[in-house]
Amino acid sequence: MINRISPLAAVLALVLAGCAVGPDYQRPASSLPKAYQESADPASTIDREWWHAFNDAELDALVERALKDSTDVRIAIAKVEQADAVMRQAGAALFPEFDLGASANRGHISQLTANPPGASTLLTTNSFKLALSTSFELDFWGKLRRARESALASAEASRYARDTVRLTLVSQVASAYIGLRSNDALLTATQATLKTREEAFKIAKRRYDSGSSSRLDLEQASTSLASARAQFATQTQARALSANLIALLVGDPALVPGSGTLDSLPVPPTPAPGLPASLLDARPDVRQAEAQLAAANANIGVAKAALFPSISLTGNFGGQSGDLSDLFKSGAKIWSAGAALDLPIFDAGRRSAKVDEIRAVQVQALETYRKSAETAYREVRDALVTATQAAEAEKQYGEALESARQVERISRARYEAGSAAFLELLDAQRSSNDAQIAFVKARQSRLVAAVDLYKALGGGWKAAK
């Protein structure tokens, strides 16, 4: 047993002693600031289920269904499984391959040849063979190890690509759901506007019939009412399209989301100044770009190893006999051992050109990683500014809405008392309707800005306790 193990141990020692050519991966230095001036605690972490911050059971259910049934997610998962299989193949190349071969043959030779067989020659013969064979490439230069390193990084990149798909999908579902609730709010507002326009038309008609107002007031009231009805039809269409979009994202074309209110969705908090830029490490697209860079870096070693000689070991051990019963006897033993050397002599620069090609690919991956990090940093800054300003805009539009409603109430009382023209009431109603729409849009923008901030941060943040 000792004699059998020693050669294998010697081979493994030679393999482990070999060097791995090519550069070892090191994360590139970042020139980005350490924190965002526009915006949590340096100990902040990422909340992976950030959509729960909106405290909406229907939204939670829609996100869960989308993550389960979305075609894009299933494709991304299949790509992860593919990358894992490639990684296992690369890892298996580091170990010897053993194959068991068996054969059985029975043959008969001719007696009518130019040199017929002698009287003692067996005309019919049997041959049985059973042998275990192996082959193994010694990884002196680290080609196989670098290939496995590249496959590991590529598998990791596929996982980050899957996470990017999930993050994008959840963001789309959340934004579409906010849009749906915004349409519900606009429909409610339009219904209220429609009701006031109908009442104003009745008042104008009553005053016209009594002779206390002109035909102009009645026509203006009729025009205003028709506009409100058209607005209601437009909002109904927009609501249906939003529902269809959610059904598509969730993966259920027959889904019909229920109605709700925009006010029921709380606005998630925004981080305080000093949000660490290190949170970019949670961005799956940035991590994917870095993993692809690591894979490209390892491929340089694979290409450089091709410039050096490769050594392969082969072996065969088994038995061969004319009778099956003799196959395992000592006299039937067969074996062979060999080594092969493949030394590049002349290839007109093909291998060195391959190294240059892989180096160029690595440079591209490096710049792609840097660009993705810079883009992510800008997106977070934009999202922080948008979230802050959207909150201020909602506040101002809310104040404008209250003022517009007060003006409408005063104008209505003045018109009913006969101290104001209908045009004054009409303008007040239009201003109130416009202010209501602007306020709903502002709240929608603020909620969507929160979604964009969570997405930009790779899934939100959560201050450590």
CSV table of C-alpha atoms in Angstrom, one decimal:
chain,number,residue,atom,x,y,z
A,1,MET,CA,0.0,0.0,0.0
A,2,ILE,CA,2.9,2.4,0.8
A,3,ASN,CA,4.5,1.8,-2.5
A,4,ARG,CA,1.2,2.6,-4.3
A,5,ILE,CA,0.6,5.9,-2.4
A,6,SER,CA,4.2,7.3,-2.7
A,7,PRO,CA,4.1,7.9,-6.5
A,8,LEU,CA,0.8,9.7,-6.2
A,9,ALA,CA,2.1,11.8,-3.3
A,10,ALA,CA,5.1,12.7,-5.3
A,11,VAL,CA,3.0,13.8,-8.3
A,12,LEU,CA,0.8,15.9,-6.0
A,13,ALA,CA,3.9,17.5,-4.5
A,14,LEU,CA,5.2,18.4,-7.9
A,15,VAL,CA,1.8,19.9,-8.8
A,16,LEU,CA,1.6,21.9,-5.6
A,17,ALA,CA,5.1,23.1,-6.0
A,18,GLY,CA,4.3,24.5,-9.4
A,19,CYS,CA,3.8,28.2,-9.7
A,20,ALA,CA,0.6,29.9,-11.2
A,21,VAL,CA,1.6,32.3,-13.9
A,22,GLY,CA,-0.4,35.5,-14.4
A,23,PRO,CA,-1.4,38.3,-12.0
A,24,ASP,CA,-3.2,37.6,-8.8
A,25,TYR,CA,-6.4,39.6,-8.5
A,26,GLN,CA,-6.5,42.8,-6.4
A,27,ARG,CA,-9.4,45.1,-6.1
A,28,PRO,CA,-8.7,48.3,-8.0
A,29,ALA,CA,-8.3,51.4,-5.9
A,30,SER,CA,-11.4,53.7,-5.8
A,31,SER,CA,-11.2,57.4,-6.4
A,32,LEU,CA,-14.8,57.9,-5.2
A,33,PRO,CA,-15.5,59.9,-2.0
A,34,LYS,CA,-16.0,58.0,1.2
A,35,ALA,CA,-19.5,59.4,1.9
A,36,TYR,CA,-22.3,61.3,0.2
A,37,GLN,CA,-22.5,64.9,1.1
A,38,GLU,CA,-26.2,65.1,0.0
A,39,SER,CA,-27.4,62.6,2.5
A,40,ALA,CA,-26.8,57.1,7.5
A,41,ASP,CA,-24.8,56.0,10.1
A,42,PRO,CA,-21.4,54.6,9.0
A,43,ALA,CA,-22.6,51.3,10.4
A,44,SER,CA,-25.6,51.2,8.1
A,45,THR,CA,-26.5,47.9,6.5
A,46,ILE,CA,-28.7,46.8,3.6
A,47,ASP,CA,-32.3,45.8,4.1
A,48,ARG,CA,-32.8,43.2,1.4
A,49,GLU,CA,-36.6,43.3,1.7
A,50,TRP,CA,-36.9,47.0,1.5
A,51,TRP,CA,-40.4,47.0,-0.1
A,52,HIS,CA,-41.9,46.1,3.3
A,53,ALA,CA,-41.1,49.7,4.3
A,54,PHE,CA,-44.3,50.7,2.3
A,55,ASN,CA,-46.4,48.7,4.8
A,56,ASP,CA,-48.7,47.4,2.1
A,57,ALA,CA,-49.8,43.8,2.1
A,58,GLU,CA,-50.9,43.8,-1.5
A,59,LEU,CA,-47.6,45.2,-2.6
A,60,ASP,CA,-45.8,42.5,-0.6
A,61,ALA,CA,-47.9,39.8,-2.3
A,62,LEU,CA,-47.2,41.2,-5.7
A,63,VAL,CA,-43.5,41.3,-5.2
A,64,GLU,CA,-43.5,37.7,-3.8
A,65,ARG,CA,-45.4,36.5,-6.9
A,66,ALA,CA,-43.1,38.4,-9.3
A,67,LEU,CA,-39.9,36.9,-7.7
A,68,LYS,CA,-41.5,33.5,-8.1
A,69,ASP,CA,-43.2,33.6,-11.5
A,70,SER,CA,-41.3,36.2,-13.5
A,71,THR,CA,-39.7,34.8,-16.7
A,72,ASP,CA,-36.7,37.1,-16.3
A,73,VAL,CA,-36.0,35.7,-12.9
A,74,ARG,CA,-36.3,32.1,-14.1
A,75,ILE,CA,-33.9,32.8,-16.9
A,76,ALA,CA,-31.4,34.4,-14.5
A,77,ILE,CA,-31.6,31.4,-12.2
A,78,ALA,CA,-30.9,29.1,-15.1
A,79,LYS,CA,-27.8,31.1,-16.0
A,80,VAL,CA,-26.6,30.7,-12.4
A,81,GLU,CA,-27.1,26.9,-12.7
A,82,GLN,CA,-25.2,26.9,-16.0
A,83,ALA,CA,-22.3,28.9,-14.5
A,84,ASP,CA,-22.1,26.5,-11.6
A,85,ALA,CA,-21.9,23.6,-13.9
A,86,VAL,CA,-19.0,25.2,-15.8
A,87,MET,CA,-17.3,25.9,-12.4
A,88,ARG,CA,-17.6,22.2,-11.4
A,89,GLN,CA,-16.1,21.2,-14.8
A,90,ALA,CA,-13.1,23.5,-14.2
A,91,GLY,CA,-12.6,22.2,-10.7
A,92,ALA,CA,-12.8,18.6,-11.9
A,93,ALA,CA,-9.9,19.2,-14.3
A,94,LEU,CA,-7.6,19.5,-11.3
A,95,PHE,CA,-8.0,15.8,-10.5
A,96,PRO,CA,-7.0,12.7,-12.4
A,97,GLU,CA,-9.6,11.1,-14.6
A,98,PHE,CA,-10.1,7.3,-14.2
A,99,ASP,CA,-11.9,5.2,-16.8
A,100,LEU,CA,-12.8,1.5,-16.6
A,101,GLY,CA,-12.8,-0.3,-20.0
A,102,ALA,CA,-13.9,-3.9,-20.7
A,103,SER,CA,-14.1,-5.9,-23.9
A,104,ALA,CA,-14.9,-9.4,-25.0
A,105,ASN,CA,-14.1,-10.7,-28.5
A,106,ARG,CA,-14.4,-14.1,-30.3
A,107,GLY,CA,-12.8,-14.6,-33.7
A,108,HIS,CA,-12.1,-17.2,-36.3
A,109,ILE,CA,-9.2,-17.2,-38.8
A,110,SER,CA,-9.3,-18.6,-42.4
A,111,GLN,CA,-7.6,-21.8,-43.4
A,112,LEU,CA,-7.6,-20.9,-47.1
A,113,THR,CA,-5.0,-18.2,-47.0
A,114,ALA,CA,-1.6,-18.1,-48.9
A,115,ASN,CA,0.0,-19.2,-45.6
A,116,PRO,CA,-2.6,-21.4,-44.0
A,117,PRO,CA,-2.3,-21.8,-40.2
A,118,GLY,CA,-0.5,-24.9,-38.8
A,119,ALA,CA,-2.3,-27.9,-37.4
A,120,SER,CA,-1.7,-26.7,-33.8
A,121,THR,CA,-3.1,-23.2,-34.4
A,122,LEU,CA,-6.4,-22.5,-32.8
A,123,LEU,CA,-8.8,-21.4,-35.5
A,124,THR,CA,-11.3,-19.9,-33.1
A,125,THR,CA,-10.1,-17.7,-30.2
A,126,ASN,CA,-11.5,-15.7,-27.4
A,127,SER,CA,-10.1,-12.5,-25.8
A,128,PHE,CA,-11.3,-10.9,-22.6
A,129,LYS,CA,-9.9,-7.6,-21.3
A,130,LEU,CA,-10.6,-5.5,-18.2
A,131,ALA,CA,-8.4,-2.4,-17.5
A,132,LEU,CA,-8.4,0.8,-15.4
A,133,SER,CA,-6.9,3.7,-17.2
A,134,THR,CA,-6.0,7.3,-16.1
A,135,SER,CA,-4.7,10.5,-17.4
A,136,PHE,CA,-3.6,13.6,-15.6
A,137,GLU,CA,-2.1,16.9,-16.7
A,138,LEU,CA,0.4,18.3,-14.2
A,139,ASP,CA,-0.6,21.9,-13.5
A,140,PHE,CA,3.0,23.2,-13.2
A,141,TRP,CA,2.1,26.7,-14.5
A,142,GLY,CA,-1.3,27.0,-12.9
A,143,LYS,CA,-3.3,26.9,-16.1
A,144,LEU,CA,-6.0,24.7,-14.5
A,145,ARG,CA,-6.0,26.6,-11.3
A,146,ARG,CA,-6.4,29.9,-13.1
A,147,ALA,CA,-9.2,28.4,-15.2
A,148,ARG,CA,-11.0,27.3,-12.1
A,149,GLU,CA,-10.4,30.8,-10.6
A,150,SER,CA,-12.0,32.3,-13.7
A,151,ALA,CA,-15.0,29.9,-13.5
A,152,LEU,CA,-15.5,30.7,-9.8
A,153,ALA,CA,-15.6,34.4,-10.6
A,154,SER,CA,-17.9,33.9,-13.5
A,155,ALA,CA,-20.3,31.9,-11.4
A,156,GLU,CA,-20.2,34.6,-8.8
A,157,ALA,CA,-20.9,37.2,-11.5
A,158,SER,CA,-24.0,35.2,-12.6
A,159,ARG,CA,-25.4,35.3,-9.1
A,160,TYR,CA,-25.0,39.1,-9.0
A,161,ALA,CA,-26.6,39.3,-12.4
A,162,ARG,CA,-29.6,37.3,-10.9
A,163,ASP,CA,-29.7,39.7,-8.0
A,164,THR,CA,-29.7,42.7,-10.4
A,165,VAL,CA,-32.7,41.2,-12.2
A,166,ARG,CA,-34.5,40.7,-8.9
A,167,LEU,CA,-33.7,44.2,-7.7
A,168,THR,CA,-34.8,45.7,-11.0
A,169,LEU,CA,-38.0,43.6,-11.1
A,170,VAL,CA,-38.9,44.6,-7.5
A,171,SER,CA,-38.3,48.2,-8.3
A,172,GLN,CA,-40.5,48.0,-11.3
A,173,VAL,CA,-43.3,46.3,-9.4
A,174,ALA,CA,-43.1,48.9,-6.6
A,175,SER,CA,-43.1,51.8,-9.0
A,176,ALA,CA,-45.9,50.4,-11.1
A,177,TYR,CA,-47.9,49.8,-7.9
A,178,ILE,CA,-47.3,53.4,-6.8
A,179,GLY,CA,-48.5,54.5,-10.2
A,180,LEU,CA,-51.6,52.3,-9.8
A,181,ARG,CA,-52.4,53.9,-6.5
A,182,SER,CA,-51.7,57.3,-8.0
A,183,ASN,CA,-54.3,56.6,-10.7
A,184,ASP,CA,-56.7,55.5,-8.0
A,185,ALA,CA,-56.2,58.8,-6.2
A,186,LEU,CA,-56.6,60.8,-9.5
A,187,LEU,CA,-59.8,58.9,-10.2
A,188,THR,CA,-61.1,59.8,-6.8
A,189,ALA,CA,-60.1,63.4,-7.3
A,190,THR,CA,-61.6,63.5,-10.7
A,191,GLN,CA,-64.9,62.0,-9.4
A,192,ALA,CA,-65.0,64.8,-6.8
A,193,THR,CA,-64.3,67.4,-9.5
A,194,LEU,CA,-67.0,65.9,-11.7
A,195,LYS,CA,-69.4,66.1,-8.8
A,196,THR,CA,-68.7,69.8,-8.3
A,197,ARG,CA,-68.9,70.5,-12.0
A,198,GLU,CA,-72.3,68.8,-12.1
A,199,GLU,CA,-73.5,70.9,-9.2
A,200,ALA,CA,-72.1,74.0,-10.8
A,201,PHE,CA,-73.9,73.2,-14.1
A,202,LYS,CA,-77.2,72.7,-12.2
A,203,ILE,CA,-76.7,76.1,-10.5
A,204,ALA,CA,-75.9,77.8,-13.8
A,205,LYS,CA,-78.9,76.2,-15.4
A,206,ARG,CA,-81.2,77.2,-12.6
A,207,ARG,CA,-80.0,80.7,-12.7
A,208,TYR,CA,-80.3,80.8,-16.5
A,209,ASP,CA,-83.8,79.4,-16.3
A,210,SER,CA,-84.7,82.1,-13.8
A,211,GLY,CA,-83.2,84.8,-16.0
A,212,SER,CA,-80.5,85.8,-13.4
A,213,SER,CA,-77.6,84.7,-15.6
A,214,SER,CA,-76.7,84.7,-19.2
A,215,ARG,CA,-76.4,81.9,-21.7
A,216,LEU,CA,-72.7,82.3,-21.5
A,217,ASP,CA,-72.6,81.0,-17.9
A,218,LEU,CA,-74.6,78.0,-18.9
A,219,GLU,CA,-72.3,77.1,-21.9
A,220,GLN,CA,-69.2,77.6,-19.8
A,221,ALA,CA,-70.6,75.3,-17.1
A,222,SER,CA,-71.4,72.7,-19.8
A,223,THR,CA,-67.9,72.9,-21.3
A,224,SER,CA,-66.4,72.6,-17.8
A,225,LEU,CA,-68.5,69.5,-17.1
A,226,ALA,CA,-67.6,67.9,-20.4
A,227,SER,CA,-63.9,68.4,-19.7
A,228,ALA,CA,-64.2,66.8,-16.3
A,229,ARG,CA,-65.9,63.8,-17.9
A,230,ALA,CA,-63.2,63.5,-20.5
A,231,GLN,CA,-60.6,63.7,-17.7
A,232,PHE,CA,-62.3,60.9,-15.9
A,233,ALA,CA,-62.2,58.7,-19.0
A,234,THR,CA,-58.5,59.4,-19.4
A,235,GLN,CA,-57.8,58.5,-15.8
A,236,THR,CA,-59.8,55.3,-16.1
A,237,GLN,CA,-57.6,54.4,-19.1
A,238,ALA,CA,-54.4,55.2,-17.3
A,239,ARG,CA,-55.5,53.0,-14.4
A,240,ALA,CA,-56.3,50.1,-16.6
A,241,LEU,CA,-52.8,50.4,-18.3
A,242,SER,CA,-51.1,50.4,-14.9
A,243,ALA,CA,-53.0,47.3,-13.9
A,244,ASN,CA,-51.9,45.6,-17.1
A,245,LEU,CA,-48.3,46.5,-16.4
A,246,ILE,CA,-48.4,45.0,-13.0
A,247,ALA,CA,-50.0,41.8,-14.3
A,248,LEU,CA,-47.1,41.6,-16.9
A,249,LEU,CA,-44.4,42.1,-14.2
A,250,VAL,CA,-45.9,39.6,-11.9
A,251,GLY,CA,-46.3,37.0,-14.6
A,252,ASP,CA,-50.0,36.6,-14.4
A,253,PRO,CA,-51.8,38.2,-17.4
A,254,ALA,CA,-55.2,37.5,-15.8
A,255,LEU,CA,-54.3,39.5,-12.6
A,256,VAL,CA,-56.7,42.3,-11.7
A,257,PRO,CA,-55.3,44.4,-8.8
A,258,GLY,CA,-57.7,45.9,-6.4
A,259,SER,CA,-58.3,49.5,-5.7
A,260,GLY,CA,-56.6,51.5,-3.0
A,261,THR,CA,-55.5,54.9,-1.9
A,262,LEU,CA,-52.2,56.7,-2.2
A,263,ASP,CA,-52.3,58.1,1.3
A,264,SER,CA,-52.1,54.6,2.8
A,265,LEU,CA,-48.5,54.2,1.5
A,266,PRO,CA,-46.1,55.7,4.0
A,267,VAL,CA,-43.0,57.5,2.7
A,268,PRO,CA,-39.9,55.5,3.9
A,269,PRO,CA,-37.3,57.7,5.7
A,270,THR,CA,-34.4,59.1,3.9
A,271,PRO,CA,-30.9,58.8,5.4
A,272,ALA,CA,-29.2,61.5,7.3
A,273,PRO,CA,-26.1,63.3,6.0
A,274,GLY,CA,-23.0,61.1,5.8
A,275,LEU,CA,-24.3,58.0,4.1
A,276,PRO,CA,-21.2,55.9,3.4
A,277,ALA,CA,-20.2,55.4,-0.2
A,278,SER,CA,-19.1,51.8,0.9
A,279,LEU,CA,-22.8,50.9,0.5
A,280,LEU,CA,-22.1,50.7,-3.2
A,281,ASP,CA,-20.6,47.3,-2.4
A,282,ALA,CA,-24.2,46.1,-2.0
A,283,ARG,CA,-25.0,47.0,-5.6
A,284,PRO,CA,-25.3,43.7,-7.4
A,285,ASP,CA,-24.4,45.3,-10.8
A,286,VAL,CA,-21.2,46.7,-9.3
A,287,ARG,CA,-20.3,43.4,-7.7
A,288,GLN,CA,-21.0,41.6,-11.0
A,289,ALA,CA,-18.7,44.0,-12.9
A,290,GLU,CA,-15.9,43.2,-10.3
A,291,ALA,CA,-16.5,39.5,-10.5
A,292,GLN,CA,-16.2,39.7,-14.3
A,293,LEU,CA,-12.9,41.7,-13.8
A,294,ALA,CA,-11.6,38.9,-11.6
A,295,ALA,CA,-12.5,36.3,-14.2
A,296,ALA,CA,-10.7,38.3,-16.9
A,297,ASN,CA,-7.7,38.7,-14.7
A,298,ALA,CA,-7.5,34.9,-14.1
A,299,ASN,CA,-7.8,34.2,-17.8
A,300,ILE,CA,-4.5,36.1,-18.3
A,301,GLY,CA,-2.9,33.2,-16.4
A,302,VAL,CA,-4.6,30.6,-18.5
A,303,ALA,CA,-3.3,32.3,-21.7
A,304,LYS,CA,0.2,32.7,-20.3
A,305,ALA,CA,0.4,29.1,-19.2
A,306,ALA,CA,0.0,28.1,-22.8
A,307,LEU,CA,3.4,29.6,-23.5
A,308,PHE,CA,5.0,26.9,-21.3
A,309,PRO,CA,5.4,23.2,-21.8
A,310,SER,CA,2.7,20.9,-20.5
A,311,ILE,CA,3.3,17.5,-19.0
A,312,SER,CA,0.6,14.8,-18.9
A,313,LEU,CA,0.8,11.4,-17.2
A,314,THR,CA,-1.1,8.3,-18.4
A,315,GLY,CA,-1.5,4.9,-16.9
A,316,ASN,CA,-3.2,1.6,-17.6
A,317,PHE,CA,-3.7,-1.4,-15.4
A,318,GLY,CA,-5.8,-4.5,-15.8
A,319,GLY,CA,-5.9,-8.0,-17.1
A,320,GLN,CA,-6.3,-9.8,-20.5
A,321,SER,CA,-6.8,-13.5,-21.2
A,322,GLY,CA,-8.4,-16.0,-23.6
A,323,ASP,CA,-10.6,-17.4,-21.0
A,324,LEU,CA,-12.9,-15.3,-18.8
A,325,SER,CA,-11.9,-17.5,-15.8
A,326,ASP,CA,-8.3,-16.5,-16.2
A,327,LEU,CA,-8.9,-12.8,-16.4
A,328,PHE,CA,-7.9,-12.1,-12.8
A,329,LYS,CA,-4.9,-14.4,-12.6
A,330,SER,CA,-1.4,-13.0,-12.1
A,331,GLY,CA,-0.3,-14.1,-15.5
A,332,ALA,CA,-3.1,-12.1,-17.2
A,333,LYS,CA,-1.9,-8.8,-15.8
A,334,ILE,CA,-1.3,-5.9,-18.1
A,335,TRP,CA,-0.1,-2.4,-17.3
A,336,SER,CA,1.5,0.6,-18.9
A,337,ALA,CA,2.7,4.0,-17.7
A,338,GLY,CA,3.8,7.0,-19.7
A,339,ALA,CA,4.4,10.7,-19.7
A,340,ALA,CA,3.9,13.2,-22.5
A,341,LEU,CA,5.6,16.5,-23.0
A,342,ASP,CA,4.1,19.2,-25.2
A,343,LEU,CA,6.6,22.0,-25.8
A,344,PRO,CA,5.7,25.0,-27.9
A,345,ILE,CA,8.4,25.6,-30.5
A,346,PHE,CA,7.0,27.9,-33.2
A,347,ASP,CA,3.5,29.2,-33.7
A,348,ALA,CA,4.2,32.5,-35.5
A,349,GLY,CA,3.2,34.4,-32.3
A,350,ARG,CA,-0.3,32.9,-32.0
A,351,ARG,CA,0.0,32.2,-28.2
A,352,SER,CA,1.6,35.5,-27.3
A,353,ALA,CA,-1.1,37.3,-29.4
A,354,LYS,CA,-3.7,35.4,-27.3
A,355,VAL,CA,-2.1,36.7,-24.2
A,356,ASP,CA,-2.4,40.3,-25.6
A,357,GLU,CA,-6.0,39.7,-26.5
A,358,ILE,CA,-6.9,38.5,-22.9
A,359,ARG,CA,-5.0,41.4,-21.4
A,360,ALA,CA,-7.1,43.8,-23.5
A,361,VAL,CA,-10.2,42.0,-22.4
A,362,GLN,CA,-9.0,42.5,-18.8
A,363,VAL,CA,-8.5,46.2,-19.4
A,364,GLN,CA,-12.0,46.5,-20.8
A,365,ALA,CA,-13.4,44.7,-17.7
A,366,LEU,CA,-11.4,47.0,-15.4
A,367,GLU,CA,-12.8,50.1,-17.1
A,368,THR,CA,-16.3,48.6,-17.1
A,369,TYR,CA,-16.0,48.0,-13.3
A,370,ARG,CA,-14.8,51.6,-12.7
A,371,LYS,CA,-17.6,53.0,-14.9
A,372,SER,CA,-20.2,50.9,-13.1
A,373,ALA,CA,-19.0,52.1,-9.7
A,374,GLU,CA,-19.0,55.8,-10.9
A,375,THR,CA,-22.4,55.4,-12.4
A,376,ALA,CA,-23.7,53.8,-9.2
A,377,TYR,CA,-22.3,56.7,-7.1
A,378,ARG,CA,-24.0,59.3,-9.4
A,379,GLU,CA,-27.3,57.4,-9.3
A,380,VAL,CA,-27.3,57.4,-5.5
A,381,ARG,CA,-26.5,61.1,-5.4
A,382,ASP,CA,-29.2,61.8,-7.9
A,383,ALA,CA,-31.7,59.7,-5.9
A,384,LEU,CA,-30.8,61.5,-2.7
A,385,VAL,CA,-31.3,64.9,-4.2
A,386,THR,CA,-34.6,63.8,-5.9
A,387,ALA,CA,-35.9,62.3,-2.6
A,388,THR,CA,-35.2,65.5,-0.7
A,389,GLN,CA,-36.6,67.8,-3.3
A,390,ALA,CA,-39.6,65.6,-4.0
A,391,ALA,CA,-40.5,65.9,-0.3
A,392,GLU,CA,-40.3,69.6,-0.4
A,393,ALA,CA,-42.3,69.8,-3.6
A,394,GLU,CA,-45.1,67.6,-2.1
A,395,LYS,CA,-45.2,70.0,0.9
A,396,GLN,CA,-45.6,73.1,-1.3
A,397,TYR,CA,-48.2,71.4,-3.6
A,398,GLY,CA,-50.1,70.4,-0.5
A,399,GLU,CA,-50.2,74.0,0.7
A,400,ALA,CA,-51.2,75.2,-2.8
A,401,LEU,CA,-54.0,72.6,-2.8
A,402,GLU,CA,-55.5,73.9,0.5
A,403,SER,CA,-55.4,77.4,-0.8
A,404,ALA,CA,-57.0,76.4,-4.1
A,405,ARG,CA,-59.8,74.6,-2.2
A,406,GLN,CA,-60.4,77.6,0.0
A,407,VAL,CA,-60.6,79.9,-3.1
A,408,GLU,CA,-63.1,77.5,-4.7
A,409,ARG,CA,-65.3,77.5,-1.6
A,410,ILE,CA,-65.3,81.3,-1.5
A,411,SER,CA,-66.0,81.7,-5.2
A,412,ARG,CA,-68.8,79.2,-5.0
A,413,ALA,CA,-70.5,81.1,-2.2
A,414,ARG,CA,-70.0,84.4,-4.0
A,415,TYR,CA,-71.5,83.0,-7.2
A,416,GLU,CA,-74.5,81.5,-5.4
A,417,ALA,CA,-75.0,84.9,-3.7
A,418,GLY,CA,-74.9,86.6,-7.1
A,419,SER,CA,-71.9,88.8,-6.2
A,420,ALA,CA,-69.5,87.1,-8.6
A,421,ALA,CA,-69.5,86.0,-12.3
A,422,PHE,CA,-69.5,82.3,-13.2
A,423,LEU,CA,-66.1,82.7,-14.8
A,424,GLU,CA,-64.6,83.4,-11.4
A,425,LEU,CA,-66.1,80.1,-10.0
A,426,LEU,CA,-65.0,78.3,-13.2
A,427,ASP,CA,-61.4,79.5,-12.7
A,428,ALA,CA,-61.5,78.6,-9.1
A,429,GLN,CA,-62.7,75.0,-9.9
A,430,ARG,CA,-60.0,74.6,-12.6
A,431,SER,CA,-57.3,75.8,-10.2
A,432,SER,CA,-58.5,73.4,-7.5
A,433,ASN,CA,-58.6,70.5,-9.9
A,434,ASP,CA,-55.1,71.3,-11.2
A,435,ALA,CA,-53.8,71.6,-7.7
A,436,GLN,CA,-55.3,68.3,-6.7
A,437,ILE,CA,-53.7,66.6,-9.7
A,438,ALA,CA,-50.3,68.3,-9.0
A,439,PHE,CA,-50.4,67.2,-5.4
A,440,VAL,CA,-51.1,63.5,-6.3
A,441,LYS,CA,-48.3,63.6,-8.9
A,442,ALA,CA,-46.0,65.2,-6.3
A,443,ARG,CA,-46.8,62.4,-3.8
A,444,GLN,CA,-46.3,59.8,-6.5
A,445,SER,CA,-42.9,61.3,-7.4
A,446,ARG,CA,-41.9,61.3,-3.7
A,447,LEU,CA,-42.8,57.6,-3.3
A,448,VAL,CA,-41.1,56.7,-6.6
A,449,ALA,CA,-38.0,58.6,-5.5
A,450,ALA,CA,-37.9,56.5,-2.4
A,451,VAL,CA,-38.0,53.3,-4.6
A,452,ASP,CA,-35.2,54.7,-6.8
A,453,LEU,CA,-33.1,55.5,-3.7
A,454,TYR,CA,-33.5,51.9,-2.5
A,455,LYS,CA,-32.7,50.6,-5.9
A,456,ALA,CA,-29.6,52.9,-6.3
A,457,LEU,CA,-28.3,51.7,-2.9
A,458,GLY,CA,-28.7,48.0,-4.0
A,459,GLY,CA,-31.7,47.3,-1.9
A,460,GLY,CA,-32.0,50.2,0.6
A,461,TRP,CA,-30.3,50.6,4.0
A,462,LYS,CA,-31.0,50.0,7.6
A,463,ALA,CA,-29.2,51.6,10.4
A,464,ALA,CA,-27.5,49.1,12.7
A,465,LYS,CA,-28.8,49.0,16.2
